[in-house]
Amino acid sequence: MKIAIAQINTTVGNITGNFEKIISNITKAKNENADLVVFPELTLTGYPPRDLLIKKSFVKKNIEVLNQLVDFTENIAIVVGFVDEKNGNLYNAAAFIKNKKIVEIYHKIHLPNYDVFDEKRYFTAGSTTSLVNFKGVKLGLTICEDIWIDNGPAYDLKKKGAELIINISASPFHAGKEKIRLNVVAKQAKENNIPIVYCNLIGGQDDLIFDGRSYVINCKGKLVQQSKSFVEELSYVSNIESKNEIAFIENENKSIYNALVLGVKDYFRKNGFKNTVIGLSGGIDSALTAAIAVDALGKDNVRGVSMPSKFSSKGSISDSLDLAENLEIPCDVVPIKDIYNSYLKTLKTQFANTKFNVAEENIQARIRGNILMALSNKFGYLVLTTGNKSESSVGYSTLYGDMAGGLAVISDVLKTKVYELSRYINEVKGKEVIPVSTITKPPSAELREDQKDSDSLPEYDILDPILKAYVEDDLGKEAIIRLGFDDAIVTRIINLVDRNEYKRQQAALGLRITSRAFGQGRRMPITNRWKDD
Amino acid sequence: MKIAIAQINTTVGNITGNFEKIISNITKAKNENADLVVFPELTLTGYPPRDLLIKKSFVKKNIEVLNQLVDFTENIAIVVGFVDEKNGNLYNAAAFIKNKKIVEIYHKIHLPNYDVFDEKRYFTAGSTTSLVNFKGVKLGLTICEDIWIDNGPAYDLKKKGAELIINISASPFHAGKEKIRLNVVAKQAKENNIPIVYCNLIGGQDDLIFDGRSYVINCKGKLVQQSKSFVEELSYVSNIESKNEIAFIENENKSIYNALVLGVKDYFRKNGFKNTVIGLSGGIDSALTAAIAVDALGKDNVRGVSMPSKFSSKGSISDSLDLAENLEIPCDVVPIKDIYNSYLKTLKTQFANTKFNVAEENIQARIRGNILMALSNKFGYLVLTTGNKSESSVGYSTLYGDMAGGLAVISDVLKTKVYELSRYINEVKGKEVIPVSTITKPPSAELREDQKDSDSLPEYDILDPILKAYVEDDLGKEAIIRLGFDDAIVTRIINLVDRNEYKRQQAALGLRITSRAFGQGRRMPITNRWKDD
């Protein structure tokens, strides 16, 4: 049996577009004499459709289109994901369609309802596993989470006589996830002595980035075939047990970088945007963001803006212009001095007898936000924000200022990782893309005289592991101190993280590349008097 | 048996503070010779604790404090809500503590996981109902959702011999909810022929507002006692079946207004804010917001700012000053003309040969946002945003402009309801609080020459019912047209709603007063190609 693994990039809500993509993959697979084509989870609706599932017209349309799809399966079989509806209940479902007939519908049994997943909000869990006899082989159907469960559906299917398990997934990327996921699927194959064809989604959907990397694993739990990461691919497999084990290759920086590029690319493409404008400060965050944008959108679609103030260092402009030159993008220089002075003049009465404080600092950041948004509104650019996860965690950023924009590219990347990725880019490009002086100078917001990040925050090699422990691993204060950090610093940092929840809840959507990004995967109250001490 | 119903205002995360509030209520109830004190759902942690529940130290602390609470129950019994933990699973639990002993722990069986509720994200469902023998009466314990289930826990408890059902709830308010909730609880009492003591939370928690209004219902399903709405109350009941039915009184505008006042009050108090600054445009939205703020925070804690531009009508300033005078609050007049001109001058190169468009409009709105935030940063005020639900639905607002602020007071109030509430205030206050000219003039954003809302949008009495149908009732396009609306208008409006999801996801937290507010209760993808046609 020749199986085609259609690792495709669906779009949420675009039922007709997803349908067309399915048909085009069926046609290709037919030309290659495939017997069966496997598509990712919820192929027709895209994943995750979220509250679109509450709209009856949406669910109805997906079922109509499923029925149209049946006509395109002459002399071939497909496994396709859709939303099934029975007696008012919805199911995350897989249809096995063969030669113009739906021969089996499987309802996902294990519904994830943690982290970024809300499947119990919408779906009723299925209760029985599904076996399909196809060309003399007993195929077991599973959907995503099903394969993560020990003694779960895979075990049950094997007991019922399954000879091959098909899994259709929408398993989002985070750094390190590839390896975890492979281990899980391989363990199921090995423990149940059954090969698994695992088809994963690729593509960016808001904060989530699906990496593809579909696996074929033999009954000994060995990886024998793997689709590419972060791109669509239609690949084929037959005679699984005759294939040799291949090496699983992992390069964290490469994965993260490619994930971010795909996240930006798909956010623009799927939302109908083409161009971006980015505020360049001469610092490393905006430099990395611009480099990612150029790889995602092409240099002709990226415009930089340097907006110096009287507190800006010389390097602020020159490093921005160097970056723009390296990336071959235009960079406007728009000084904000006059606008800033007119704010101070206008607010003279209100600010009389007060000292320069965060108010004056933030006025500058918000002038920059206003300028970028004005360019956005004038020319249809989407503004990318440039804040990193360390800043976002402790609130070292200005709401409506540097936080203004449509997509936060590196808001899930800790500052130390921002440096790593920047060096990685220069390395893989084989030239200085991100100016060396941008990488080596001490980071600063440049909103007051001689300001440095280190005036307000511990060094990033202290800050970042504390943030990882608190935000990503949900450790309490005691547990973090036991990792070897200073009590006072830990207390201060976790208070800052808690206190700045209100800012993050107004932040632009941020691309998720860790196991716990801010956003839908971390649902903290703003009104929160919890003090872990 | 004398039961005290402790309808208290807990704070999420403030386990120690909630503990102290519980003790003070026990003390008062003892002085009144009560036998039993009943507290609302998750009394110790506050409701909803959301992802705080993922922190082990948080759950541990709540159990420690529960155990401390035991010492305060000499000669009295209490039913208190807490988070239980068994073998790594969490339960939404009620402890029955009597004379210094925990005699029963009940685990909530029905976990809501729809709308604003995410209980399956955290909790494992309990499997058996709990009966407690207390002073010769068999008490059945239930938690919130349990009582909403037909043939559910109430039925089961009655079958087991229960003579009275206690329900501890955290049931959030929305307009019309009081009546729905009463009907549900009354139906359970009547069908199972058993009295119910229903203790509901009161207080604001971020977007959610809990209205209290705890019920005592006799075994015939008649309401015989009811606690006040939107305030804390410790009330007592005994001999339920001997009490007469009382009338349930509902006044929608009063409820909504009180809900908004409490929502503002608690957001400020629980987050440590005292003062607000509000941009006053002379329009009805900012007027209503300011009136609510004065009732919530006191007139000494509210400051208005009028920020006229060259496009502002005369009424913009005079109506703002009239409002401020009526509310007895100060109102600064801060013209934005000079700042606006300095933006245009600074952006002259970039804007050369372009026409005045939404870019110039939004620059003005964002200057106002920057000024309000500067006052916030300088003086510690929290900025209240003033946008209504009609605007927010169709994106008739400026991100980082009029949308800048910490709390959106009326973002769940449709424009037609904004008018109703404004008239309601003037009526109950017995004087002109909101200037009549503000109520009668045609609404306008005043961001360009002679602009009116009706240039861009249908009249609000057409728009609002379409929005209600689409946003609150999730009807599809066909179904809305069948209600009698024009196809083209409906298509245009639902496209606007869908397209502006990105704005709403960066909006300030908005107080929820309908069954479907934007925010955590409506989880739409931004990247969304669904077109309902």
JSON list of C-alpha atoms in Angstrom, two decimals, chain A residues 74-178:
[
{"chain": "A", "resi": 74, "resn": "GLU", "atom": "CA", "xyz": [-12.61, 7.77, -7.19]},
{"chain": "A", "resi": 75, "resn": "ASN", "atom": "CA", "xyz": [-10.06, 4.95, -7.02]},
{"chain": "A", "resi": 76, "resn": "ILE", "atom": "CA", "xyz": [-8.33, 6.43, -4.01]},
{"chain": "A", "resi": 77, "resn": "ALA", "atom": "CA", "xyz": [-8.90, 6.68, -0.27]},
{"chain": "A", "resi": 78, "resn": "ILE", "atom": "CA", "xyz": [-8.33, 9.64, 2.05]},
{"chain": "A", "resi": 79, "resn": "VAL", "atom": "CA", "xyz": [-8.28, 10.34, 5.75]},
{"chain": "A", "resi": 80, "resn": "VAL", "atom": "CA", "xyz": [-9.45, 13.88, 6.32]},
{"chain": "A", "resi": 81, "resn": "GLY", "atom": "CA", "xyz": [-10.20, 15.87, 9.47]},
{"chain": "A", "resi": 82, "resn": "PHE", "atom": "CA", "xyz": [-13.51, 17.67, 9.95]},
{"chain": "A", "resi": 83, "resn": "VAL", "atom": "CA", "xyz": [-16.04, 18.69, 12.59]},
{"chain": "A", "resi": 84, "resn": "ASP", "atom": "CA", "xyz": [-18.79, 16.13, 12.92]},
{"chain": "A", "resi": 85, "resn": "GLU", "atom": "CA", "xyz": [-22.18, 16.90, 14.46]},
{"chain": "A", "resi": 86, "resn": "LYS", "atom": "CA", "xyz": [-24.56, 14.36, 15.99]},
{"chain": "A", "resi": 87, "resn": "ASN", "atom": "CA", "xyz": [-27.61, 15.27, 18.08]},
{"chain": "A", "resi": 88, "resn": "GLY", "atom": "CA", "xyz": [-26.29, 18.75, 18.73]},
{"chain": "A", "resi": 89, "resn": "ASN", "atom": "CA", "xyz": [-22.88, 17.51, 19.89]},
{"chain": "A", "resi": 90, "resn": "LEU", "atom": "CA", "xyz": [-19.71, 18.34, 18.00]},
{"chain": "A", "resi": 91, "resn": "TYR", "atom": "CA", "xyz": [-16.85, 15.92, 17.48]},
{"chain": "A", "resi": 92, "resn": "ASN", "atom": "CA", "xyz": [-13.28, 16.43, 16.36]},
{"chain": "A", "resi": 93, "resn": "ALA", "atom": "CA", "xyz": [-13.49, 13.81, 13.63]},
{"chain": "A", "resi": 94, "resn": "ALA", "atom": "CA", "xyz": [-11.62, 11.91, 10.94]},
{"chain": "A", "resi": 95, "resn": "ALA", "atom": "CA", "xyz": [-13.44, 10.56, 7.90]},
{"chain": "A", "resi": 96, "resn": "PHE", "atom": "CA", "xyz": [-12.09, 7.62, 5.97]},
{"chain": "A", "resi": 97, "resn": "ILE", "atom": "CA", "xyz": [-13.41, 8.10, 2.45]},
{"chain": "A", "resi": 98, "resn": "LYS", "atom": "CA", "xyz": [-12.84, 5.42, -0.18]},
{"chain": "A", "resi": 99, "resn": "ASN", "atom": "CA", "xyz": [-13.89, 5.35, -3.78]},
{"chain": "A", "resi": 100, "resn": "LYS", "atom": "CA", "xyz": [-16.66, 7.93, -3.34]},
{"chain": "A", "resi": 101, "resn": "LYS", "atom": "CA", "xyz": [-17.98, 6.57, -0.06]},
{"chain": "A", "resi": 102, "resn": "ILE", "atom": "CA", "xyz": [-17.47, 7.61, 3.53]},
{"chain": "A", "resi": 103, "resn": "VAL", "atom": "CA", "xyz": [-16.68, 4.22, 5.03]},
{"chain": "A", "resi": 104, "resn": "GLU", "atom": "CA", "xyz": [-15.78, 5.29, 8.56]},
{"chain": "A", "resi": 105, "resn": "ILE", "atom": "CA", "xyz": [-16.03, 8.31, 10.81]},
{"chain": "A", "resi": 106, "resn": "TYR", "atom": "CA", "xyz": [-13.85, 8.37, 13.90]},
{"chain": "A", "resi": 107, "resn": "HIS", "atom": "CA", "xyz": [-14.44, 10.75, 16.83]},
{"chain": "A", "resi": 108, "resn": "LYS", "atom": "CA", "xyz": [-11.34, 11.87, 18.76]},
{"chain": "A", "resi": 109, "resn": "ILE", "atom": "CA", "xyz": [-11.40, 10.29, 22.19]},
{"chain": "A", "resi": 110, "resn": "HIS", "atom": "CA", "xyz": [-8.81, 12.35, 24.05]},
{"chain": "A", "resi": 111, "resn": "LEU", "atom": "CA", "xyz": [-9.55, 16.07, 23.93]},
{"chain": "A", "resi": 112, "resn": "PRO", "atom": "CA", "xyz": [-6.73, 18.33, 25.15]},
{"chain": "A", "resi": 113, "resn": "ASN", "atom": "CA", "xyz": [-7.98, 21.11, 27.41]},
{"chain": "A", "resi": 114, "resn": "TYR", "atom": "CA", "xyz": [-4.76, 22.59, 28.81]},
{"chain": "A", "resi": 115, "resn": "ASP", "atom": "CA", "xyz": [-2.15, 25.10, 27.67]},
{"chain": "A", "resi": 116, "resn": "VAL", "atom": "CA", "xyz": [-3.38, 26.61, 24.37]},
{"chain": "A", "resi": 117, "resn": "PHE", "atom": "CA", "xyz": [-5.98, 23.89, 23.90]},
{"chain": "A", "resi": 118, "resn": "ASP", "atom": "CA", "xyz": [-9.69, 24.31, 24.62]},
{"chain": "A", "resi": 119, "resn": "GLU", "atom": "CA", "xyz": [-11.14, 21.25, 22.93]},
{"chain": "A", "resi": 120, "resn": "LYS", "atom": "CA", "xyz": [-13.55, 20.39, 25.74]},
{"chain": "A", "resi": 121, "resn": "ARG", "atom": "CA", "xyz": [-15.09, 23.82, 25.24]},
{"chain": "A", "resi": 122, "resn": "TYR", "atom": "CA", "xyz": [-16.42, 22.60, 21.91]},
{"chain": "A", "resi": 123, "resn": "PHE", "atom": "CA", "xyz": [-16.21, 18.89, 21.45]},
{"chain": "A", "resi": 124, "resn": "THR", "atom": "CA", "xyz": [-17.74, 15.80, 22.97]},
{"chain": "A", "resi": 125, "resn": "ALA", "atom": "CA", "xyz": [-15.23, 12.99, 23.36]},
{"chain": "A", "resi": 126, "resn": "GLY", "atom": "CA", "xyz": [-15.62, 9.93, 21.18]},
{"chain": "A", "resi": 127, "resn": "SER", "atom": "CA", "xyz": [-15.99, 6.64, 22.97]},
{"chain": "A", "resi": 128, "resn": "THR", "atom": "CA", "xyz": [-14.66, 3.94, 20.63]},
{"chain": "A", "resi": 129, "resn": "THR", "atom": "CA", "xyz": [-11.64, 3.43, 18.45]},
{"chain": "A", "resi": 130, "resn": "SER", "atom": "CA", "xyz": [-12.03, 2.93, 14.70]},
{"chain": "A", "resi": 131, "resn": "LEU", "atom": "CA", "xyz": [-10.56, 0.20, 12.55]},
{"chain": "A", "resi": 132, "resn": "VAL", "atom": "CA", "xyz": [-10.78, 0.26, 8.76]},
{"chain": "A", "resi": 133, "resn": "ASN", "atom": "CA", "xyz": [-10.00, -2.65, 6.49]},
{"chain": "A", "resi": 134, "resn": "PHE", "atom": "CA", "xyz": [-8.24, -1.25, 3.49]},
{"chain": "A", "resi": 135, "resn": "LYS", "atom": "CA", "xyz": [-6.46, -3.28, 0.83]},
{"chain": "A", "resi": 136, "resn": "GLY", "atom": "CA", "xyz": [-6.11, -6.15, 3.24]},
{"chain": "A", "resi": 137, "resn": "VAL", "atom": "CA", "xyz": [-4.56, -4.02, 5.98]},
{"chain": "A", "resi": 138, "resn": "LYS", "atom": "CA", "xyz": [-6.33, -3.13, 9.21]},
{"chain": "A", "resi": 139, "resn": "LEU", "atom": "CA", "xyz": [-5.82, 0.59, 9.74]},
{"chain": "A", "resi": 140, "resn": "GLY", "atom": "CA", "xyz": [-6.44, 2.22, 13.11]},
{"chain": "A", "resi": 141, "resn": "LEU", "atom": "CA", "xyz": [-7.51, 5.86, 13.03]},
{"chain": "A", "resi": 142, "resn": "THR", "atom": "CA", "xyz": [-6.35, 8.29, 15.72]},
{"chain": "A", "resi": 143, "resn": "ILE", "atom": "CA", "xyz": [-6.34, 12.06, 16.08]},
{"chain": "A", "resi": 144, "resn": "CYS", "atom": "CA", "xyz": [-3.47, 14.01, 17.68]},
{"chain": "A", "resi": 145, "resn": "GLU", "atom": "CA", "xyz": [-3.80, 13.71, 21.51]},
{"chain": "A", "resi": 146, "resn": "ASP", "atom": "CA", "xyz": [-5.03, 10.11, 21.14]},
{"chain": "A", "resi": 147, "resn": "ILE", "atom": "CA", "xyz": [-1.49, 9.00, 20.38]},
{"chain": "A", "resi": 148, "resn": "TRP", "atom": "CA", "xyz": [-0.09, 10.74, 23.50]},
{"chain": "A", "resi": 149, "resn": "ILE", "atom": "CA", "xyz": [-2.03, 8.49, 25.86]},
{"chain": "A", "resi": 150, "resn": "ASP", "atom": "CA", "xyz": [-0.39, 5.43, 27.39]},
{"chain": "A", "resi": 151, "resn": "ASN", "atom": "CA", "xyz": [-2.56, 2.33, 27.15]},
{"chain": "A", "resi": 152, "resn": "GLY", "atom": "CA", "xyz": [-4.93, 4.49, 25.17]},
{"chain": "A", "resi": 153, "resn": "PRO", "atom": "CA", "xyz": [-6.30, 4.25, 21.63]},
{"chain": "A", "resi": 154, "resn": "ALA", "atom": "CA", "xyz": [-3.09, 2.80, 20.12]},
{"chain": "A", "resi": 155, "resn": "TYR", "atom": "CA", "xyz": [-3.11, -0.02, 22.66]},
{"chain": "A", "resi": 156, "resn": "ASP", "atom": "CA", "xyz": [-6.78, -0.63, 22.11]},
{"chain": "A", "resi": 157, "resn": "LEU", "atom": "CA", "xyz": [-6.44, -0.63, 18.32]},
{"chain": "A", "resi": 158, "resn": "LYS", "atom": "CA", "xyz": [-3.57, -3.09, 18.40]},
{"chain": "A", "resi": 159, "resn": "LYS", "atom": "CA", "xyz": [-5.61, -5.39, 20.60]},
{"chain": "A", "resi": 160, "resn": "LYS", "atom": "CA", "xyz": [-8.43, -5.21, 18.06]},
{"chain": "A", "resi": 161, "resn": "GLY", "atom": "CA", "xyz": [-6.04, -6.30, 15.35]},
{"chain": "A", "resi": 162, "resn": "ALA", "atom": "CA", "xyz": [-4.79, -3.05, 13.85]},
{"chain": "A", "resi": 163, "resn": "GLU", "atom": "CA", "xyz": [-1.70, -3.44, 11.67]},
{"chain": "A", "resi": 164, "resn": "LEU", "atom": "CA", "xyz": [-0.94, 0.23, 11.06]},
{"chain": "A", "resi": 165, "resn": "ILE", "atom": "CA", "xyz": [-1.96, 3.34, 12.93]},
{"chain": "A", "resi": 166, "resn": "ILE", "atom": "CA", "xyz": [-2.74, 6.58, 11.15]},
{"chain": "A", "resi": 167, "resn": "ASN", "atom": "CA", "xyz": [-2.54, 9.72, 13.27]},
{"chain": "A", "resi": 168, "resn": "ILE", "atom": "CA", "xyz": [-3.74, 13.08, 11.99]},
{"chain": "A", "resi": 169, "resn": "SER", "atom": "CA", "xyz": [-2.39, 15.92, 14.09]},
{"chain": "A", "resi": 170, "resn": "ALA", "atom": "CA", "xyz": [-2.25, 19.65, 14.64]},
{"chain": "A", "resi": 171, "resn": "SER", "atom": "CA", "xyz": [0.60, 19.68, 17.09]},
{"chain": "A", "resi": 172, "resn": "PRO", "atom": "CA", "xyz": [2.06, 23.16, 17.53]},
{"chain": "A", "resi": 173, "resn": "PHE", "atom": "CA", "xyz": [5.77, 23.85, 17.68]},
{"chain": "A", "resi": 174, "resn": "HIS", "atom": "CA", "xyz": [7.79, 25.02, 20.61]},
{"chain": "A", "resi": 175, "resn": "ALA", "atom": "CA", "xyz": [11.52, 24.75, 21.13]},
{"chain": "A", "resi": 176, "resn": "GLY", "atom": "CA", "xyz": [12.28, 21.16, 22.05]},
{"chain": "A", "resi": 177, "resn": "LYS", "atom": "CA", "xyz": [8.81, 19.92, 21.14]},
{"chain": "A", "resi": 178, "resn": "GLU", "atom": "CA", "xyz": [10.01, 18.03, 18.04]}
]
